[in-house]
Amino acid sequence: MTAPSGSLRGASPRGRVWAHVGQPFTETAYDVVVVGAGRMGAFAARELRRLAPALRLLLVEEGGLPNEEGATLLAPGVWTARDAPPGREAEAAWTRAQLAATLGDVQFRAAPLAELGAGADPHPDARPTGEALADWPEALALLDPVDLPWARVDAGAATFRPGAVALNAAQEAVRLGADLLLNTRACPGEGGRMTLERLSVTNTHEVVVHERRAVQAAQVLLAAGAAGPALAEHALGVHTAHGRAYRQAPRLERPSGADSPTLRAGGLTLRPQAGGWTLVPAIWHRDPQGYVPAGGLLTGVLTGLRRETLEDLVALMDAVPALAGGGLGLGRSLSDVPGAWLALPGGRPDAPPLWQRLDDTHTLLLGGPLADVLGLSVAHDLAATLAGTEGRPWAPAD
Amino acid sequence: MTAPSGSLRGASPRGRVWAHVGQPFTETAYDVVVVGAGRMGAFAARELRRLAPALRLLLVEEGGLPNEEGATLLAPGVWTARDAPPGREAEAAWTRAQLAATLGDVQFRAAPLAELGAGADPHPDARPTGEALADWPEALALLDPVDLPWARVDAGAATFRPGAVALNAAQEAVRLGADLLLNTRACPGEGGRMTLERLSVTNTHEVVVHERRAVQAAQVLLAAGAAGPALAEHALGVHTAHGRAYRQAPRLERPSGADSPTLRAGGLTLRPQAGGWTLVPAIWHRDPQGYVPAGGLLTGVLTGLRRETLEDLVALMDAVPALAGGGLGLGRSLSDVPGAWLALPGGRPDAPPLWQRLDDTHTLLLGGPLADVLGLSVAHDLAATLAGTEGRPWAPAD
């Protein structure tokens, strides 16, 4: 820990980090408090430190860095121009450049993405699957090219580790002067009067509130992922219509190589990772309020995958025979399969990240399903707005 | 109760009815057992008696007639040509004719349906809302014609009571010779070996199995609504990808008249009923396996409406100010608002009713969201198929 920082404009020393309750926290006021150190919150904090170094900034995270239960750690980490909504290609390209070069080692790797499909009227860019994947027999071996005869390859796609993005962005924010308070639950209140609950874990693995601290924030960014809208509603009484969905990412233990492409078929993404494949199922719609994720039964057999994901995988077993071949990590209960709640902006599975003013003090920042492609640019846009910065780096100057 | 029926072709006496466990049930074999006496099963039974009177038929219902927890009783009972999928208009018209004339009193009433909307490019048939609804001030009073400037009226629409359809169709099936076994849970098994669990209610309102009977069926129709796919999977091991959704139909206590039109706006149907309005929310998507319906919180207030329906109603409060006016039956817990599980064929909210062979013995029959418009024709089609009848009454003869 360092001594308390001053707030000299443009010359901020390194910020302080409180990792556990043994370190006394006595601060009482900040210009900006960012709630949540996933990639959205951490990157917004980093950009705020760069654009508005005069603002005293606190980044609060309920877990560690990154939160093991958050959506960031489970995000696919697949950048492809295909996922950029029309008109936002420049923002997506800027996000790619940030991932490639400015955030330290995030295991960024240029890796083609092949979208596989059937149908009599393929996209003009599509090529026969066997030809398009000829360089990657390990990828071709997963598929049935008769069921998926066409492949459309995005040669400019890339993979990266979203968890490393959050970690590196938070660490850089601290280097640039942000304070970081870990293992702390933030309870926003009206007018920026916030209660911070510092958490510790008992011998019996129970999470308890060790102490409560009051902090006054001029501006609060709620970047708590899928929990953000509920926080806005319960703490501030602001109703939003955002949704969430529980997504699981099972493993497929079939060999992948260091240069294997990412594959997509029927909404399912197969991302080469750690010598095998991580499956990222499509999100078709939000989950209703009150839904508790549970392992699904399939013709009487209990698994660790939710039923809807099981059905998607069963539907793809003809086209992707590897799914039926025994290497699929179905698990036996929910805890066997990595999963996380993902925010769905506007309740829609295809909506881009967004920020939204909730009141004079609070702003909600949501990543969601397209955060791999547009998350950093939207977080930057919010930081630049708060900093009063004109122009955006992806927009052509007048 | 009558004496056992013979099976004289074309001259079947009235079937028998077992309403409670005090009436001994000793039958051991049927040609056809229909599981579920909602409108789909009851109408299929009635049509089978008409088309194939030689087949000994048993209709089994877990509850009463109709089942108070089933989807039939809660269905909107709104027929409109607008809901007929392209190419199925003749079937829909045949269903309307059945409702209007052949099923006894189902409170069939020709009642226009007005679809309300906004947008700069209204449908060519649309007229200004104030003009289109001029004859029905009680309907116009619910809306803001500035937010909903256009109305598209289907003058051929109608309303009816789906519960009465199920009741009358089942009673007519019995008149035509079908046996009817109420308060009995059917557990299908391979090869048509079925266990019938006759249920009774104890002094403490607990439902218990009073006795089990084995019955052999040559053909089994599973017409158990939203429970049908689970029955197919658990009892027969046949995986299907059908879904279900929990739909609630809250009341809006604002006056309606005997000739009020049905209204639709933003997916919400407002059906005039019993001097007020019944609200039928849109179904946007299936609910996940494991979802337990619960009253939703809205900015901290507990209601009897699920959150998703609350959000839909909140989103419509500007366009339909009556929703915000205090007459809306929000309730305080789930049991305050009528609701039921609805089957979603193929897991889709807009799929028409269907039947599907599960194996040599079992056929699944699903109504779902479009059962008001196509339910009876699909049930007829299944009955005609089992009866070996060529041609369909809605299809032009060659």
Tab-separated table of N, CA and C in Angstrom, chain A residues 24-97:
chain	number	residue	atom	x	y	z
A	24	PRO	N	-7.067	-0.867	6.523
A	24	PRO	CA	-8.101	0.117	6.867
A	24	PRO	C	-8.469	1.016	5.681
A	25	PHE	N	-9.755	1.201	5.504
A	25	PHE	CA	-10.248	2.079	4.443
A	25	PHE	C	-10.926	3.262	5.116
A	26	THR	N	-10.406	4.458	4.930
A	26	THR	CA	-10.929	5.618	5.648
A	26	THR	C	-11.359	6.744	4.718
A	27	GLU	N	-11.340	6.483	3.410
A	27	GLU	CA	-11.769	7.517	2.471
A	27	GLU	C	-13.267	7.782	2.633
A	28	THR	N	-13.697	9.012	2.374
A	28	THR	CA	-15.112	9.353	2.542
A	28	THR	C	-15.729	10.017	1.314
A	29	ALA	N	-14.915	10.381	0.328
A	29	ALA	CA	-15.506	11.058	-0.833
A	29	ALA	C	-14.658	10.832	-2.079
A	30	TYR	N	-15.346	10.652	-3.197
A	30	TYR	CA	-14.690	10.526	-4.499
A	30	TYR	C	-15.471	11.334	-5.520
A	31	ASP	N	-14.776	11.702	-6.573
A	31	ASP	CA	-15.496	12.318	-7.687
A	31	ASP	C	-16.294	11.270	-8.460
A	32	VAL	N	-15.675	10.118	-8.655
A	32	VAL	CA	-16.339	9.043	-9.401
A	32	VAL	C	-16.103	7.721	-8.677
A	33	VAL	N	-17.164	6.958	-8.473
A	33	VAL	CA	-17.030	5.577	-8.014
A	33	VAL	C	-17.545	4.670	-9.120
A	34	VAL	N	-16.707	3.720	-9.524
A	34	VAL	CA	-17.108	2.723	-10.514
A	34	VAL	C	-17.397	1.432	-9.765
A	35	VAL	N	-18.614	0.925	-9.903
A	35	VAL	CA	-19.025	-0.288	-9.204
A	35	VAL	C	-18.888	-1.461	-10.171
A	36	GLY	N	-17.884	-2.301	-9.926
A	36	GLY	CA	-17.689	-3.465	-10.775
A	36	GLY	C	-16.410	-3.359	-11.581
A	37	ALA	N	-15.489	-4.306	-11.371
A	37	ALA	CA	-14.211	-4.287	-12.096
A	37	ALA	C	-14.145	-5.416	-13.101
A	38	GLY	N	-15.284	-5.711	-13.750
A	38	GLY	CA	-15.235	-6.512	-14.966
A	38	GLY	C	-14.625	-5.664	-16.069
A	39	ARG	N	-14.643	-6.178	-17.283
A	39	ARG	CA	-13.946	-5.410	-18.324
A	39	ARG	C	-14.605	-4.062	-18.596
A	40	MET	N	-15.933	-3.980	-18.427
A	40	MET	CA	-16.610	-2.710	-18.705
A	40	MET	C	-16.201	-1.659	-17.677
A	41	GLY	N	-16.330	-2.012	-16.391
A	41	GLY	CA	-15.996	-1.061	-15.331
A	41	GLY	C	-14.513	-0.753	-15.286
A	42	ALA	N	-13.681	-1.782	-15.417
A	42	ALA	CA	-12.235	-1.573	-15.328
A	42	ALA	C	-11.746	-0.701	-16.481
A	43	PHE	N	-12.273	-0.942	-17.680
A	43	PHE	CA	-11.822	-0.142	-18.819
A	43	PHE	C	-12.346	1.288	-18.717
A	44	ALA	N	-13.583	1.440	-18.228
A	44	ALA	CA	-14.097	2.801	-18.025
A	44	ALA	C	-13.230	3.545	-17.015
A	45	ALA	N	-12.798	2.850	-15.957
A	45	ALA	CA	-11.933	3.474	-14.943
A	45	ALA	C	-10.593	3.886	-15.559
A	46	ARG	N	-10.029	2.990	-16.341
A	46	ARG	CA	-8.743	3.293	-16.985
A	46	ARG	C	-8.884	4.500	-17.916
A	47	GLU	N	-9.940	4.545	-18.698
A	47	GLU	CA	-10.124	5.647	-19.628
A	47	GLU	C	-10.384	6.958	-18.876
A	48	LEU	N	-11.107	6.882	-17.762
A	48	LEU	CA	-11.343	8.087	-16.962
A	48	LEU	C	-10.034	8.623	-16.396
A	49	ARG	N	-9.167	7.723	-15.965
A	49	ARG	CA	-7.874	8.194	-15.453
A	49	ARG	C	-7.063	8.866	-16.566
A	50	ARG	N	-7.174	8.361	-17.774
A	50	ARG	CA	-6.415	8.950	-18.884
A	50	ARG	C	-7.002	10.296	-19.310
A	51	LEU	N	-8.328	10.376	-19.332
A	51	LEU	CA	-8.989	11.555	-19.894
A	51	LEU	C	-9.256	12.635	-18.854
A	52	ALA	N	-9.405	12.231	-17.591
A	52	ALA	CA	-9.763	13.205	-16.553
A	52	ALA	C	-8.978	12.892	-15.283
A	53	PRO	N	-7.660	13.065	-15.340
A	53	PRO	CA	-6.823	12.663	-14.186
A	53	PRO	C	-7.117	13.493	-12.939
A	54	ALA	N	-7.817	14.605	-13.064
A	54	ALA	CA	-8.115	15.413	-11.879
A	54	ALA	C	-9.213	14.789	-11.030
A	55	LEU	N	-10.004	13.915	-11.617
A	55	LEU	CA	-11.118	13.334	-10.866
A	55	LEU	C	-10.610	12.214	-9.955
A	56	ARG	N	-10.947	12.304	-8.665
A	56	ARG	CA	-10.574	11.221	-7.747
A	56	ARG	C	-11.506	10.055	-8.018
A	57	LEU	N	-10.930	8.891	-8.253
A	57	LEU	CA	-11.713	7.761	-8.728
A	57	LEU	C	-11.494	6.525	-7.864
A	58	LEU	N	-12.591	5.867	-7.511
A	58	LEU	CA	-12.533	4.602	-6.777
A	58	LEU	C	-13.212	3.531	-7.613
A	59	LEU	N	-12.516	2.404	-7.777
A	59	LEU	CA	-13.082	1.237	-8.453
A	59	LEU	C	-13.372	0.200	-7.378
A	60	VAL	N	-14.642	-0.221	-7.283
A	60	VAL	CA	-15.068	-1.150	-6.239
A	60	VAL	C	-15.448	-2.478	-6.880
A	61	GLU	N	-14.960	-3.578	-6.332
A	61	GLU	CA	-15.263	-4.896	-6.898
A	61	GLU	C	-15.702	-5.835	-5.774
A	62	GLU	N	-16.813	-6.519	-6.009
A	62	GLU	CA	-17.351	-7.409	-4.971
A	62	GLU	C	-16.485	-8.648	-4.779
A	63	GLY	N	-15.830	-9.099	-5.841
A	63	GLY	CA	-14.976	-10.279	-5.734
A	63	GLY	C	-13.525	-9.885	-5.882
A	64	GLY	N	-12.773	-10.784	-6.520
A	64	GLY	CA	-11.375	-10.485	-6.805
A	64	GLY	C	-11.254	-9.870	-8.184
A	65	LEU	N	-10.064	-9.945	-8.726
A	65	LEU	CA	-9.776	-9.288	-10.003
A	65	LEU	C	-9.292	-10.327	-10.995
A	66	PRO	N	-10.102	-10.747	-11.945
A	66	PRO	CA	-11.517	-10.405	-12.111
A	66	PRO	C	-12.401	-11.303	-11.245
A	67	ASN	N	-13.648	-10.874	-11.089
A	67	ASN	CA	-14.622	-11.626	-10.302
A	67	ASN	C	-14.841	-13.007	-10.926
A	68	GLU	N	-14.655	-14.030	-10.117
A	68	GLU	CA	-14.767	-15.400	-10.650
A	68	GLU	C	-16.183	-15.761	-11.062
A	69	GLU	N	-17.163	-15.024	-10.562
A	69	GLU	CA	-18.547	-15.346	-10.903
A	69	GLU	C	-19.130	-14.419	-11.964
A	70	GLY	N	-18.320	-13.497	-12.445
A	70	GLY	CA	-18.841	-12.499	-13.376
A	70	GLY	C	-18.853	-12.998	-14.817
A	71	ALA	N	-19.510	-12.223	-15.656
A	71	ALA	CA	-19.636	-12.596	-17.062
A	71	ALA	C	-18.328	-12.411	-17.816
A	72	THR	N	-17.460	-11.498	-17.335
A	72	THR	CA	-16.218	-11.235	-18.072
A	72	THR	C	-15.379	-12.499	-18.224
A	73	LEU	N	-15.220	-13.200	-17.130
A	73	LEU	CA	-14.331	-14.359	-17.147
A	73	LEU	C	-14.836	-15.438	-18.097
A	74	LEU	N	-16.148	-15.490	-18.309
A	74	LEU	CA	-16.734	-16.539	-19.136
A	74	LEU	C	-17.024	-16.074	-20.562
A	75	ALA	N	-16.756	-14.821	-20.848
A	75	ALA	CA	-17.061	-14.323	-22.194
A	75	ALA	C	-16.211	-15.071	-23.210
A	76	PRO	N	-16.718	-15.216	-24.445
A	76	PRO	CA	-15.983	-16.004	-25.439
A	76	PRO	C	-14.606	-15.432	-25.761
A	77	GLY	N	-14.461	-14.110	-25.761
A	77	GLY	CA	-13.193	-13.535	-26.186
A	77	GLY	C	-12.956	-13.747	-27.669
A	78	VAL	N	-13.987	-13.465	-28.445
A	78	VAL	CA	-13.896	-13.622	-29.903
A	78	VAL	C	-14.282	-12.293	-30.535
A	79	TRP	N	-13.316	-11.679	-31.206
A	79	TRP	CA	-13.609	-10.458	-31.948
A	79	TRP	C	-13.796	-10.816	-33.406
A	80	THR	N	-14.920	-10.389	-33.984
A	80	THR	CA	-15.119	-10.546	-35.426
A	80	THR	C	-15.960	-9.383	-35.927
A	81	ALA	N	-15.563	-8.859	-37.073
A	81	ALA	CA	-16.304	-7.748	-37.669
A	81	ALA	C	-17.748	-8.149	-37.947
A	82	ARG	N	-17.997	-9.459	-38.088
A	82	ARG	CA	-19.359	-9.935	-38.339
A	82	ARG	C	-20.330	-9.540	-37.223
A	83	ASP	N	-19.785	-9.384	-36.009
A	83	ASP	CA	-20.665	-9.085	-34.876
A	83	ASP	C	-20.900	-7.591	-34.681
A	84	ALA	N	-20.231	-6.765	-35.463
A	84	ALA	CA	-20.431	-5.319	-35.319
A	84	ALA	C	-21.753	-4.926	-35.969
A	85	PRO	N	-22.638	-4.296	-35.227
A	85	PRO	CA	-23.895	-3.860	-35.848
A	85	PRO	C	-23.603	-2.831	-36.939
A	86	PRO	N	-24.470	-2.761	-37.945
A	86	PRO	CA	-24.261	-1.811	-39.048
A	86	PRO	C	-24.045	-0.387	-38.526
A	87	GLY	N	-23.051	0.275	-39.059
A	87	GLY	CA	-22.755	1.647	-38.665
A	87	GLY	C	-21.774	1.752	-37.508
A	88	ARG	N	-21.434	0.617	-36.899
A	88	ARG	CA	-20.539	0.676	-35.748
A	88	ARG	C	-19.240	-0.074	-36.014
A	89	GLU	N	-18.905	-0.205	-37.289
A	89	GLU	CA	-17.700	-0.934	-37.659
A	89	GLU	C	-16.434	-0.238	-37.146
A	90	ALA	N	-16.443	1.102	-37.180
A	90	ALA	CA	-15.235	1.841	-36.760
A	90	ALA	C	-15.003	1.663	-35.261
A	91	GLU	N	-16.083	1.704	-34.492
A	91	GLU	CA	-15.969	1.453	-33.054
A	91	GLU	C	-15.422	0.055	-32.779
A	92	ALA	N	-15.942	-0.914	-33.536
A	92	ALA	CA	-15.486	-2.293	-33.344
A	92	ALA	C	-14.007	-2.410	-33.668
A	93	ALA	N	-13.583	-1.734	-34.745
A	93	ALA	CA	-12.169	-1.783	-35.126
A	93	ALA	C	-11.302	-1.133	-34.044
A	94	TRP	N	-11.794	-0.050	-33.449
A	94	TRP	CA	-11.054	0.605	-32.364
A	94	TRP	C	-10.923	-0.346	-31.168
A	95	THR	N	-12.023	-1.041	-30.860
A	95	THR	CA	-11.970	-2.011	-29.760
A	95	THR	C	-10.917	-3.077	-30.042
A	96	ARG	N	-10.869	-3.542	-31.303
A	96	ARG	CA	-9.866	-4.551	-31.668
A	96	ARG	C	-8.454	-4.016	-31.457
A	97	ALA	N	-8.241	-2.761	-31.843
A	97	ALA	CA	-6.905	-2.176	-31.698
A	97	ALA	C	-6.511	-2.060	-30.225
